[in-house]
mmCIF file of C-alpha atoms and ligand atoms in Angstrom:
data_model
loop_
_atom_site.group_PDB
_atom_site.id
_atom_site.type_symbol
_atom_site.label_atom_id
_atom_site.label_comp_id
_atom_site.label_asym_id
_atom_site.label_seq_id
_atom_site.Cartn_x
_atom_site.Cartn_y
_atom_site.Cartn_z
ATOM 1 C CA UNK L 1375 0.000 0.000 0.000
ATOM 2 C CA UNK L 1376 1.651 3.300 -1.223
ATOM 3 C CA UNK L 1377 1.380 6.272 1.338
ATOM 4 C CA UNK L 1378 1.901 9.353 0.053
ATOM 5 C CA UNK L 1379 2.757 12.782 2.483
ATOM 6 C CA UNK L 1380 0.819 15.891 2.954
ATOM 7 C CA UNK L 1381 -1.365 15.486 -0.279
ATOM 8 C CA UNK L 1382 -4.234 18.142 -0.579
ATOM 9 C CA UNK L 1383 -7.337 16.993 -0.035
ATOM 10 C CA UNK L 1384 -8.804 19.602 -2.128
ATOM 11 C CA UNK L 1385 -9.016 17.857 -5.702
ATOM 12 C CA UNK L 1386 -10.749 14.746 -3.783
ATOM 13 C CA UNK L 1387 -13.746 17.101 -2.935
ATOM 14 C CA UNK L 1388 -16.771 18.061 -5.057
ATOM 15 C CA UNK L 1389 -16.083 21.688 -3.350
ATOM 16 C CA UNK L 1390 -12.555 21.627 -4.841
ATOM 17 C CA UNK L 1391 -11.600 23.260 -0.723
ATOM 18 C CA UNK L 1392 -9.604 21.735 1.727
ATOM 19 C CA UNK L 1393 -5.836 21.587 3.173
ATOM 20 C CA UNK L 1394 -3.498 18.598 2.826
ATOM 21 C CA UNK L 1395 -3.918 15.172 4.422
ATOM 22 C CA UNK L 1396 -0.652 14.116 6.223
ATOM 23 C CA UNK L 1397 -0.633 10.748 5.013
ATOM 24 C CA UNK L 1398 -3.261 10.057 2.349
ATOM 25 C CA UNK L 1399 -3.528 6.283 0.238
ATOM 26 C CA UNK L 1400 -6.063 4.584 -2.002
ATOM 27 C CA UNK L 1401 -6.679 1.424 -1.343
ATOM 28 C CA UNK L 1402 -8.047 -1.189 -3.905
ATOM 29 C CA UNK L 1403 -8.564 -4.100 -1.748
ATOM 30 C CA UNK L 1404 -9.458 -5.437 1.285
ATOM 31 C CA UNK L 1405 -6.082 -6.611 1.852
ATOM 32 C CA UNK L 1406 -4.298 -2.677 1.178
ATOM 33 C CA UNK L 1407 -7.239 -0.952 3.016
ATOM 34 C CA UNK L 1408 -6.375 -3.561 6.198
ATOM 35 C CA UNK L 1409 -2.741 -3.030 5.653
ATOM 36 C CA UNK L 1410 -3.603 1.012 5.834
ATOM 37 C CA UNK L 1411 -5.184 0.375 9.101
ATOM 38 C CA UNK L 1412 -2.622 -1.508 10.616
ATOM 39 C CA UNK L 1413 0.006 0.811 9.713
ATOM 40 C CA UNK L 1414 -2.297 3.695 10.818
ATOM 41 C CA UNK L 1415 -2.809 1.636 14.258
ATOM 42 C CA UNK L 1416 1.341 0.838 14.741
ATOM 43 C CA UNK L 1417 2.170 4.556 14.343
ATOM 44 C CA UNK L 1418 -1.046 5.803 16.281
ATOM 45 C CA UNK L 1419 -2.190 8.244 13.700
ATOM 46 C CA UNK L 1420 -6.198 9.106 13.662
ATOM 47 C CA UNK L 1421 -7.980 7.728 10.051
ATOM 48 C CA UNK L 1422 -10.488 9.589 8.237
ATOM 49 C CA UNK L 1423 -12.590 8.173 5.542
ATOM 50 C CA UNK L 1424 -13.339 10.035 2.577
ATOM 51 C CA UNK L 1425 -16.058 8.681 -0.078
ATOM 52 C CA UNK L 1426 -16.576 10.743 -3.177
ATOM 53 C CA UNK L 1427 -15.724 14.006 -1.025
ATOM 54 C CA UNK L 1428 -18.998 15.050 -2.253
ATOM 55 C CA UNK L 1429 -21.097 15.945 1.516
ATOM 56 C CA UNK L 1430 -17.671 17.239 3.216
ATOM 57 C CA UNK L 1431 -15.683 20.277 4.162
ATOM 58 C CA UNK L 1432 -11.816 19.846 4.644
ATOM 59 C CA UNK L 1433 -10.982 22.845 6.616
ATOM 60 C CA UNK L 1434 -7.403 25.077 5.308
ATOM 61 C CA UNK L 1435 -5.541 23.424 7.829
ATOM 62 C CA UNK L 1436 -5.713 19.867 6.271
ATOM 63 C CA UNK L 1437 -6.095 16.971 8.415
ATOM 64 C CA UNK L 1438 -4.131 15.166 10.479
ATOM 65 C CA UNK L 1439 -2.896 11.828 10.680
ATOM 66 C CA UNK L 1440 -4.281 9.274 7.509
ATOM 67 C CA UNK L 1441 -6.890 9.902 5.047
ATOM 68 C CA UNK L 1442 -8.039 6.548 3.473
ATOM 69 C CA UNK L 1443 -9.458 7.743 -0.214
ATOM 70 C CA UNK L 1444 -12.128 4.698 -1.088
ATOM 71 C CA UNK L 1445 -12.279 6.068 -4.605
ATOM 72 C CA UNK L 1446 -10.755 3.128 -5.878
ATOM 73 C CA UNK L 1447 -12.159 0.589 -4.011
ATOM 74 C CA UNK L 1448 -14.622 -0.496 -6.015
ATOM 75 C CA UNK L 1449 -16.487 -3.215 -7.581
ATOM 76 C CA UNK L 1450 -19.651 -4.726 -7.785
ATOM 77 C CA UNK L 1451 -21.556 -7.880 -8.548
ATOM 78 C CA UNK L 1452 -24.948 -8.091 -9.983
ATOM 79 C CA UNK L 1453 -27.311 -11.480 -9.776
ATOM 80 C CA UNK L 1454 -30.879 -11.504 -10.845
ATOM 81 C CA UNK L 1455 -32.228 -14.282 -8.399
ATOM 82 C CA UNK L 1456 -35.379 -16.112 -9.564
ATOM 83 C CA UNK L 1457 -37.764 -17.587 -7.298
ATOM 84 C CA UNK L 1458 -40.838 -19.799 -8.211
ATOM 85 C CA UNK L 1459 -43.023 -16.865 -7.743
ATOM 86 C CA UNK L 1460 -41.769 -14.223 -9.858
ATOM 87 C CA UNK L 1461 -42.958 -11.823 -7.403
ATOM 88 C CA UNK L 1462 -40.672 -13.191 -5.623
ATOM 89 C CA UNK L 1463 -37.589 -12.955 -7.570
ATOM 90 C CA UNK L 1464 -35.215 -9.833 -6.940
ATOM 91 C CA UNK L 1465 -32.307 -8.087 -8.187
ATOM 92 C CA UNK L 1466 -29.014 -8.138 -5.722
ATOM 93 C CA UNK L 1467 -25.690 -6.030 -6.055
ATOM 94 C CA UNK L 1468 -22.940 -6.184 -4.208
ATOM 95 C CA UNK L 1469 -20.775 -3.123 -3.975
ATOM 96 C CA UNK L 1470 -17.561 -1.917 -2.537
ATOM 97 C CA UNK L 1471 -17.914 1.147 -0.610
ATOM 98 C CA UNK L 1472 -15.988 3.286 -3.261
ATOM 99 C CA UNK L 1473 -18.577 2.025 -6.093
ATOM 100 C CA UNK L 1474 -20.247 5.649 -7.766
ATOM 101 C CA UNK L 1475 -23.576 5.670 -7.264
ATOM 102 C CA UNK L 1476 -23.658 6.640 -10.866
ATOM 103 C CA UNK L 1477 -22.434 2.730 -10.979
ATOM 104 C CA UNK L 1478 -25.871 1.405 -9.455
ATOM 105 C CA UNK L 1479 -27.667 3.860 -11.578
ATOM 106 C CA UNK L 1480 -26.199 2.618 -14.843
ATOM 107 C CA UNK L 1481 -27.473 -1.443 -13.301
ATOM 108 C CA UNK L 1482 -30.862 -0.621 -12.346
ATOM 109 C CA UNK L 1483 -31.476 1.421 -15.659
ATOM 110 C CA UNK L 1484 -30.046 -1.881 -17.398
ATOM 111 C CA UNK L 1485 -32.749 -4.058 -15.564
ATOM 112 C CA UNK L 1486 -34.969 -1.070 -16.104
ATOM 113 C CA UNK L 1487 -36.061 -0.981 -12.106
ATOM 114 C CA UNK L 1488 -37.229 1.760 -9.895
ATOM 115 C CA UNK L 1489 -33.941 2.653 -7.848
ATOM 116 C CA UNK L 1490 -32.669 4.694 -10.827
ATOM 117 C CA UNK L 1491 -35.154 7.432 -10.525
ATOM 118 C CA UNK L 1492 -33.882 8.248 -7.067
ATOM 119 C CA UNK L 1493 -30.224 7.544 -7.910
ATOM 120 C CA UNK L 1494 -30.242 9.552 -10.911
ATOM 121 C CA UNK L 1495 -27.615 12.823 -10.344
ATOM 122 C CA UNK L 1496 -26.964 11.738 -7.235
ATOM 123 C CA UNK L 1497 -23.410 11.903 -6.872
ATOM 124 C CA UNK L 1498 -20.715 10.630 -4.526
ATOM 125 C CA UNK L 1499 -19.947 6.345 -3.261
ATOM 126 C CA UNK L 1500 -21.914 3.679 -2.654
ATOM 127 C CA UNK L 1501 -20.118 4.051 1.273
ATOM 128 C CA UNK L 1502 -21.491 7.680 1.352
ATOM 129 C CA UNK L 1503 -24.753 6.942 0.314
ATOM 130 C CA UNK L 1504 -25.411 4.497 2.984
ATOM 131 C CA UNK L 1505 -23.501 6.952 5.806
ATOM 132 C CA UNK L 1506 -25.651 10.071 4.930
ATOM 133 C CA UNK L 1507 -28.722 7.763 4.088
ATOM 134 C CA UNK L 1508 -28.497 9.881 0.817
ATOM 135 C CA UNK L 1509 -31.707 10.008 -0.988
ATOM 136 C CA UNK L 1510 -33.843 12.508 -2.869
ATOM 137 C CA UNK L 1511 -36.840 15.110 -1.288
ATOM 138 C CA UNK L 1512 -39.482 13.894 -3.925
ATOM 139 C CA UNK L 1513 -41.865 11.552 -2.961
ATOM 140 C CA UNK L 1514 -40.696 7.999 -5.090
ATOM 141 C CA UNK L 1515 -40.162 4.810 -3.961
ATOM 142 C CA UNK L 1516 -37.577 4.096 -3.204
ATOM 143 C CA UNK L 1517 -36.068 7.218 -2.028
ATOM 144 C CA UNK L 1518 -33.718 7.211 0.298
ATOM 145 C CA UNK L 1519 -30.574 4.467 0.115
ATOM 146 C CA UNK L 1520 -31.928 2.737 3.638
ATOM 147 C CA UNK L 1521 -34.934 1.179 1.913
ATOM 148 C CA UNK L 1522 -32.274 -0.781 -0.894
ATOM 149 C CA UNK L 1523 -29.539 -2.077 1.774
ATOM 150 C CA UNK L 1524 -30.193 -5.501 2.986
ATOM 151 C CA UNK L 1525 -27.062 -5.765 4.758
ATOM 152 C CA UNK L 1526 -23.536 -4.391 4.940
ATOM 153 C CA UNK L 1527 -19.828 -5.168 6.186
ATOM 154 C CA UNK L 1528 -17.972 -2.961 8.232
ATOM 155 C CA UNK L 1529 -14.123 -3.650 9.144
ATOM 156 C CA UNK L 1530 -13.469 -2.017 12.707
ATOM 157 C CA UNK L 1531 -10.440 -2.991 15.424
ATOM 158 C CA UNK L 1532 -11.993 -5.340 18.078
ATOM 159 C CA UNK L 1533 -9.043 -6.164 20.576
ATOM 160 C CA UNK L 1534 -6.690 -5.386 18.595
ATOM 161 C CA UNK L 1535 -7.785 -7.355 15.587
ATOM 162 C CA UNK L 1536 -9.232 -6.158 12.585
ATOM 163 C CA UNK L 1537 -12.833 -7.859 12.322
ATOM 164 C CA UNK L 1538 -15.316 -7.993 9.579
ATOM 165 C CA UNK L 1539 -18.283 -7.538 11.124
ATOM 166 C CA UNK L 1540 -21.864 -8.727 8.802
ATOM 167 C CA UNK L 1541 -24.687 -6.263 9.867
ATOM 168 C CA UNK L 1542 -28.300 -6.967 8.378
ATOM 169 C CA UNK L 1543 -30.649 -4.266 7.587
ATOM 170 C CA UNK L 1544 -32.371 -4.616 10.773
ATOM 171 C CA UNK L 1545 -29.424 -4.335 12.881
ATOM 172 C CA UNK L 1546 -29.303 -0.268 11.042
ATOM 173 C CA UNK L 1547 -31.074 2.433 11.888
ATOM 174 C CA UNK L 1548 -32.214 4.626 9.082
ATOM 175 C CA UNK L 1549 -33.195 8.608 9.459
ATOM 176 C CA UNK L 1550 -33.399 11.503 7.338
ATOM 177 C CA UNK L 1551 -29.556 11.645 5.766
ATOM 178 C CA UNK L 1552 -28.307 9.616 8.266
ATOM 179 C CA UNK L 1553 -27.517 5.999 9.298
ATOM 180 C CA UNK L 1554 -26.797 4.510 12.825
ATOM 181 C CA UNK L 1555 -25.950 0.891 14.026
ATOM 182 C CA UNK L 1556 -22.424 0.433 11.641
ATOM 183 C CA UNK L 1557 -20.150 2.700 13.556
ATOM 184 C CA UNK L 1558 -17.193 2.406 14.681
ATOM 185 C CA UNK L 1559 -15.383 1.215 11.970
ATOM 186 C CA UNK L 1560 -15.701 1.778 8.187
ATOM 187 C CA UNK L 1561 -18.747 0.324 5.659
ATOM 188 C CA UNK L 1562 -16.635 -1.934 3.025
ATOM 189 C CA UNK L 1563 -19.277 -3.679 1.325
ATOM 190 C CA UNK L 1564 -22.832 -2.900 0.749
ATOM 191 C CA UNK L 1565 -25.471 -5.747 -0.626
ATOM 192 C CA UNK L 1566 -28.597 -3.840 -2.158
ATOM 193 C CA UNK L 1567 -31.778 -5.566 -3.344
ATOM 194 C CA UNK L 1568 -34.864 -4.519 -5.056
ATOM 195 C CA UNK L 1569 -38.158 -6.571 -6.753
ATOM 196 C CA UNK L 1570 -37.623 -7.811 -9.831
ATOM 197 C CA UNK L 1571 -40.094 -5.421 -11.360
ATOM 198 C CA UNK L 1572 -40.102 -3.614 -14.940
ATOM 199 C CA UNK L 1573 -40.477 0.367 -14.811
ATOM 200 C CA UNK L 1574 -40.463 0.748 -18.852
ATOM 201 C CA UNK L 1575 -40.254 4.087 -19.033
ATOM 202 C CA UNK L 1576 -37.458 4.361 -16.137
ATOM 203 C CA UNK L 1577 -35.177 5.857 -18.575
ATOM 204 C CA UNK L 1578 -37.729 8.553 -19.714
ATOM 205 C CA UNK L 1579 -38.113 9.423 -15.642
ATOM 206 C CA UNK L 1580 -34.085 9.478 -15.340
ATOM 207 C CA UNK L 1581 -34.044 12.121 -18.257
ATOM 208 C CA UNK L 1582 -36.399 13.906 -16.694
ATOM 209 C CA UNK L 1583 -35.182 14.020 -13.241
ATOM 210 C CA UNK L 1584 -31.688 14.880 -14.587
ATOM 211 C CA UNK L 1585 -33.084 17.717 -16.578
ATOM 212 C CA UNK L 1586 -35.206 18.830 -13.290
ATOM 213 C CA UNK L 1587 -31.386 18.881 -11.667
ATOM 214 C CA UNK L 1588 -29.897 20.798 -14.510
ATOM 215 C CA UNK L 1589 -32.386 23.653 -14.117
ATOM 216 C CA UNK L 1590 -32.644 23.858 -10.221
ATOM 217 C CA UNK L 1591 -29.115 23.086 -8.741
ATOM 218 C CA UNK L 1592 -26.139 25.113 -9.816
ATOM 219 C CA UNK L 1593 -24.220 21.817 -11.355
ATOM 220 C CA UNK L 1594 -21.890 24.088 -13.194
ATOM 221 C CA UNK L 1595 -20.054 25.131 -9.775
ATOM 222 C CA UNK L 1596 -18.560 23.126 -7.459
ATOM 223 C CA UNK L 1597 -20.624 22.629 -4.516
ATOM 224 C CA UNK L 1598 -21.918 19.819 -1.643
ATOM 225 C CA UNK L 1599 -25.379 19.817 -3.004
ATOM 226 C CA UNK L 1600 -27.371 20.729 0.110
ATOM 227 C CA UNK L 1601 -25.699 22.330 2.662
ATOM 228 C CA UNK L 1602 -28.599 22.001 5.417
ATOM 229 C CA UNK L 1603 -30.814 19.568 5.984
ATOM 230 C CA UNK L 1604 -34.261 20.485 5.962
ATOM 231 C CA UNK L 1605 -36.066 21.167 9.658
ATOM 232 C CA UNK L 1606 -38.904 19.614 10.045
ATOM 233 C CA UNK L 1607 -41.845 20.633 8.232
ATOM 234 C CA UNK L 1608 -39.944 23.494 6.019
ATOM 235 C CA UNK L 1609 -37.258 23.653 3.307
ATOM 236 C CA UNK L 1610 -33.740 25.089 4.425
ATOM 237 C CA UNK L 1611 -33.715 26.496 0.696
ATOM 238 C CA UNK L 1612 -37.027 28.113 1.120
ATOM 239 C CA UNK L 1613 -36.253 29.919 4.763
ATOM 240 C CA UNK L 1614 -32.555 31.099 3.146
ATOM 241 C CA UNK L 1615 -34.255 32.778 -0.258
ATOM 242 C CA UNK L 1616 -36.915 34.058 1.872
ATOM 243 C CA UNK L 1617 -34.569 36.129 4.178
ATOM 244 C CA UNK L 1618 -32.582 37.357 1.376
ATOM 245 C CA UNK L 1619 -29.522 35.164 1.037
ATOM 246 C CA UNK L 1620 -28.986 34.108 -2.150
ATOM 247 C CA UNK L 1621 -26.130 35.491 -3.509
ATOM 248 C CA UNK L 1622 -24.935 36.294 -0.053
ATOM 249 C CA UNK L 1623 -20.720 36.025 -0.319
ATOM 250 C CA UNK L 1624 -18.326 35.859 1.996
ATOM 251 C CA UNK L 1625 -14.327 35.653 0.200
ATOM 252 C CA UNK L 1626 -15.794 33.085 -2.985
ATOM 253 C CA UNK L 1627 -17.610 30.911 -0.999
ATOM 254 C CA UNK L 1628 -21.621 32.189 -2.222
ATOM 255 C CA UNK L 1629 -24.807 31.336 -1.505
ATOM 256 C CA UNK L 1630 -26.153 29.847 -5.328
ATOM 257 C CA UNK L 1631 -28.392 32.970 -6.916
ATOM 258 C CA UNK L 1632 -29.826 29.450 -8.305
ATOM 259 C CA UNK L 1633 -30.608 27.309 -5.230
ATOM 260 C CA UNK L 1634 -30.514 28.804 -2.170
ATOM 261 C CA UNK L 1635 -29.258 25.704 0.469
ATOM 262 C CA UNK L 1636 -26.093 25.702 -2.432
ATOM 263 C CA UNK L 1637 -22.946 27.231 -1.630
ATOM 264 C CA UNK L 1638 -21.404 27.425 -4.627
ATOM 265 C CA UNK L 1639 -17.215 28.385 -4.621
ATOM 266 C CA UNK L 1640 -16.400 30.767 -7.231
ATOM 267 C CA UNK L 1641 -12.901 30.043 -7.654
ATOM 268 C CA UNK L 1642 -10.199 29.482 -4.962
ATOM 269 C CA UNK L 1643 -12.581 29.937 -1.703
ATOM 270 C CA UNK L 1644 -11.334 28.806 1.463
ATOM 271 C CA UNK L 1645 -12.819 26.569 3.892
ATOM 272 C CA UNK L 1646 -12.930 29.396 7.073
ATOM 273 C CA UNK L 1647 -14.732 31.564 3.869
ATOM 274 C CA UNK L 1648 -17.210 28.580 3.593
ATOM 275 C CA UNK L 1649 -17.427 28.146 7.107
ATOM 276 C CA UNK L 1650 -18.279 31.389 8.179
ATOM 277 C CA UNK L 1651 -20.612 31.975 5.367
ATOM 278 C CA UNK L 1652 -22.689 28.559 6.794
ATOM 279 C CA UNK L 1653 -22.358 30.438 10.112
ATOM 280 C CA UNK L 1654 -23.703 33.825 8.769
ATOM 281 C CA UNK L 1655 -27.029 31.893 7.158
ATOM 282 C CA UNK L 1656 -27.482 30.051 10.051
ATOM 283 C CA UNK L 1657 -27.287 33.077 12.420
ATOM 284 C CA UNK L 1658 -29.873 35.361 9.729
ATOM 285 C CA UNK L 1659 -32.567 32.133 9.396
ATOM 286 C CA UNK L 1660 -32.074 32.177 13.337
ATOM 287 C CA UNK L 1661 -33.317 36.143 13.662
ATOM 288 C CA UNK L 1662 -35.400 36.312 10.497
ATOM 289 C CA UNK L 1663 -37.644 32.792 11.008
ATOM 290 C CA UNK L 1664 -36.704 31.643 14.630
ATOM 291 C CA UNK L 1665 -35.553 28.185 13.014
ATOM 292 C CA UNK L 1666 -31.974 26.342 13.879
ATOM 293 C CA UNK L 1667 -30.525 25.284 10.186
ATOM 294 C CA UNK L 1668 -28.363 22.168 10.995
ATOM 295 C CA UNK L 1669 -25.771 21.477 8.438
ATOM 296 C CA UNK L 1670 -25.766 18.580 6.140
ATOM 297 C CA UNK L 1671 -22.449 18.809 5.155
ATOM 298 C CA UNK L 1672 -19.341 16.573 7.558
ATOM 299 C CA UNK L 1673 -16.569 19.218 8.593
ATOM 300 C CA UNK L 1674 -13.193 17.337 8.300
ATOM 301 C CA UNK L 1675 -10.098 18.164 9.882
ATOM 302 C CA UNK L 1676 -8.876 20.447 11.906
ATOM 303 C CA UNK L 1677 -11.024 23.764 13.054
ATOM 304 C CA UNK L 1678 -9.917 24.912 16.186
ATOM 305 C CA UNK L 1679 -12.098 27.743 17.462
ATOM 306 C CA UNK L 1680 -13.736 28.399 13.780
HETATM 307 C C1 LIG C 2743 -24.230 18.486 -6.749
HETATM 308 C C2 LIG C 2743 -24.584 17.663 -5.553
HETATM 309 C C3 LIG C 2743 -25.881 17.205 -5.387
HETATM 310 C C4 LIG C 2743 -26.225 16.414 -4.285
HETATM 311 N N1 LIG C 2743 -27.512 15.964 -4.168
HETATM 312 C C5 LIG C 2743 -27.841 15.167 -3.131
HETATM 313 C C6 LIG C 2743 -29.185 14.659 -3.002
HETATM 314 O O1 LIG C 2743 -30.046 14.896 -3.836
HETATM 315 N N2 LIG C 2743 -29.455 13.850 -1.934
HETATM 316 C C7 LIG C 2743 -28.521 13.540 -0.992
HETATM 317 O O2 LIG C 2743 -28.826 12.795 -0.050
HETATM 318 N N3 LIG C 2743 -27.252 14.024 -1.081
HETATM 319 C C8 LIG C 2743 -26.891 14.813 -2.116
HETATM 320 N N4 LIG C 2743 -25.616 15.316 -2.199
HETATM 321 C C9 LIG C 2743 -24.661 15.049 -1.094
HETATM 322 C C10 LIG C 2743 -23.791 13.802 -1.260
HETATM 323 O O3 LIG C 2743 -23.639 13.477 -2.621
HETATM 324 C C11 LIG C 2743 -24.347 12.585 -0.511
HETATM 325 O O4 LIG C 2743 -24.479 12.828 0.877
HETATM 326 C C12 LIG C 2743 -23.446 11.362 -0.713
HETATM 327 O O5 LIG C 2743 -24.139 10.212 -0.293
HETATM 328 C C13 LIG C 2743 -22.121 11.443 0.015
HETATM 329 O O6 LIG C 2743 -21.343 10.351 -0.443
HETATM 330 P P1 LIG C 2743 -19.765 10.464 -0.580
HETATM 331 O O7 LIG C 2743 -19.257 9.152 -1.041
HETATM 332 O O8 LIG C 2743 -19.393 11.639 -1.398
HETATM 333 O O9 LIG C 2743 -19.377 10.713 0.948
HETATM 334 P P2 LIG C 2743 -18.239 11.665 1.519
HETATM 335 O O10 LIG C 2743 -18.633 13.083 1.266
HETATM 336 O O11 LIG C 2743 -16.907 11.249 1.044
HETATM 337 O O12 LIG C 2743 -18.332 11.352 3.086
HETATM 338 C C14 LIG C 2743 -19.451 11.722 3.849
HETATM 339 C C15 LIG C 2743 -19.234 11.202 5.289
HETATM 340 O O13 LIG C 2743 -19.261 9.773 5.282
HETATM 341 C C16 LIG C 2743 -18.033 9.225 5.781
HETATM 342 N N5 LIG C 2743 -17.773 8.027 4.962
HETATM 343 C C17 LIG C 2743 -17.762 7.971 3.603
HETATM 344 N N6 LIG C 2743 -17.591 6.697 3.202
HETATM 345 C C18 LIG C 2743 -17.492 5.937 4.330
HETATM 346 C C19 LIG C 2743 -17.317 4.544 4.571
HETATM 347 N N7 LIG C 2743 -17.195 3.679 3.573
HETATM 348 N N8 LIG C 2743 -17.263 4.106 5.861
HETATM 349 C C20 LIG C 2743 -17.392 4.981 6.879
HETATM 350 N N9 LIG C 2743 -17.560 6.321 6.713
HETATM 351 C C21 LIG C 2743 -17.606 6.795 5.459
HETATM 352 C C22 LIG C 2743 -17.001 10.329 5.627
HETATM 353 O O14 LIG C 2743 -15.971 10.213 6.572
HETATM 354 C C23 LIG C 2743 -17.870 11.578 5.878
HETATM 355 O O15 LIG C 2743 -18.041 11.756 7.263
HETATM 356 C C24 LIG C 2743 -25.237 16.094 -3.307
HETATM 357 C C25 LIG C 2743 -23.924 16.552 -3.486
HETATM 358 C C26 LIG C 2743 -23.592 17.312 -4.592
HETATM 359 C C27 LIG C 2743 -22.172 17.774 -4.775
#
């Protein structure tokens, strides 16, 4: 397993922000992300995960210790499993936690099933998806990636030993862009299933939905996607256009003119710009509306008193 030193995190993030990682590797395998760990666990340094870098902040200052990029840790297998009763039968993937999501799009758009409608633009790893319970706001089914996962493996240090711990869905807790029941440890495998049912005009939908994306999100900047999550009962984008915000800037870190819960960077912001722009919507939805915006969006790293 090659790691590298003090590599910046910042091309590995959908923002494009973030300092250097310390010690940064991409694992392939199993057997290279365990070797990672082990090395990480002999010379005491903290590990972070990072996905597709697409729900996270890396603050200026980098982060210390390892960063374990599962961008290339990825592969999947697809069955089709017939039962007697075709109702019965079912699609099953297996993916590593660094499969794209776009990956699971492409399958279910092959077998022409439902998941793709909810999958379609949403960006990021297979890992991700099931840590932020990732899903869309529309009401489809399915929608969120809780109601796919049948089961996943997580690799975590139990007394001193690396284990591979098997966790069925039941054993997981599933809430609005989050997931409980894995941690500690980090999600390596991921076994989705759906019906074996035909949507025909699935790809039609996709088109659509992608379209619907194209007009509403500012996918020509590089962003998080939602910065908030929405309380309950309102929209986050909704409160922030209402008191004024869009376009609200603070160094090029702005609030999209096009979607309002987008912070969009403009070209070279920092993260402490970003971060005190968050700060500065949260504080004006606070006064204006009375309602606590909690973020979406995973600060990494190091932040001190920011
Ligand atoms: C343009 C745009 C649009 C978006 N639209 C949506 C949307 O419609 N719906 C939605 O839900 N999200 C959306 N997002 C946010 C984001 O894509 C999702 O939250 C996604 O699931 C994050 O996956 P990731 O692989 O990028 O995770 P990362 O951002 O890399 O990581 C997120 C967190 O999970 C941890 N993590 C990642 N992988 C693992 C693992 N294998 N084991 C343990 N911990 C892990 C990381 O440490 C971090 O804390 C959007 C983002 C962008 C940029």
């Amino acid at each position: 397993m090659i790691i590298e030193t003090n590599v910046p995190l910042a091309p590995y993030t959908s923002w494009l922000i973030g300092g250097p990682a310390d010690f940064f590797c991409l694992p392939e395998t199993e057997e290279q992300l365990s070797e990672a760990l082990t090395i990480a666990k002999d010379k005491q340094f903290p590990v972070t995960i990072l996905g597709g870098g697409t729900n996270v902040l890396v603050s200026d200052q980098g982060v210390r210790g390892l960063v374990i990029c599962l961008k290339k840790f990825s592969r999947t297998e697809v069955e089709l499993v017939t039962e007697a009763k075709p109702e019965q039968s079912y699609l099953r993937i297996r993916a590593l936690a660094g499969t794209p999501k776009a990956e699971l799009l492409r399958i279910f758009l092959k077998y022409k099933m439902a998941p793709a409608l909810f999958l379609a633009g949403l960006p990021g790893d297979v890992g991700g998806g099931v840590v932020m319970n990732a899903g869309v706001a529309e009401n489809l089914v399915p929608r969120e990636f809780g109601e796919l996962v049948r089961s996943i493996q997580v690799l975590r240090w139990e007394k001193n030993t690396l284990q591979r711990i098997d966790l069925g869905r039941n054993q997981l807790r599933w809430t609005y862009r989050h997931s409980d029941g894995w941690q500690p440890g980090i999600i390596t495998q991921v076994e989705l299933v759906w019906p074996s049912i035909e949507v025909p005009s699935i790809l039609e939908q996709v088109k659509a939905a992608n379209l619907n994306r194209l007009q509403k999100q500012p996918l020509d900047k590089p962003s998080c996607g939602s910065v908030f999550v929405n309380p309950v009962g309102g929209k986050a984008a909704q409160l922030i256009d209402e008191c004024g915000l869009k376009g609200l800037s603070i160094g090029s870190a702005q609030v999209s003119l096009k979607h309002a819960n987008f912070i969009v960077n403009q070209g070279g912001a920092t993260a402490t710009d970003t971060w005190r722009l968050i700060q500065k919507v949260q504080q004006r939805v606070k006064e204006l509306k009375g309602v606590n915006l909690t973020t979406e969006v995973v600060r990494l790293g190091e932040w001190g008193e920011a």
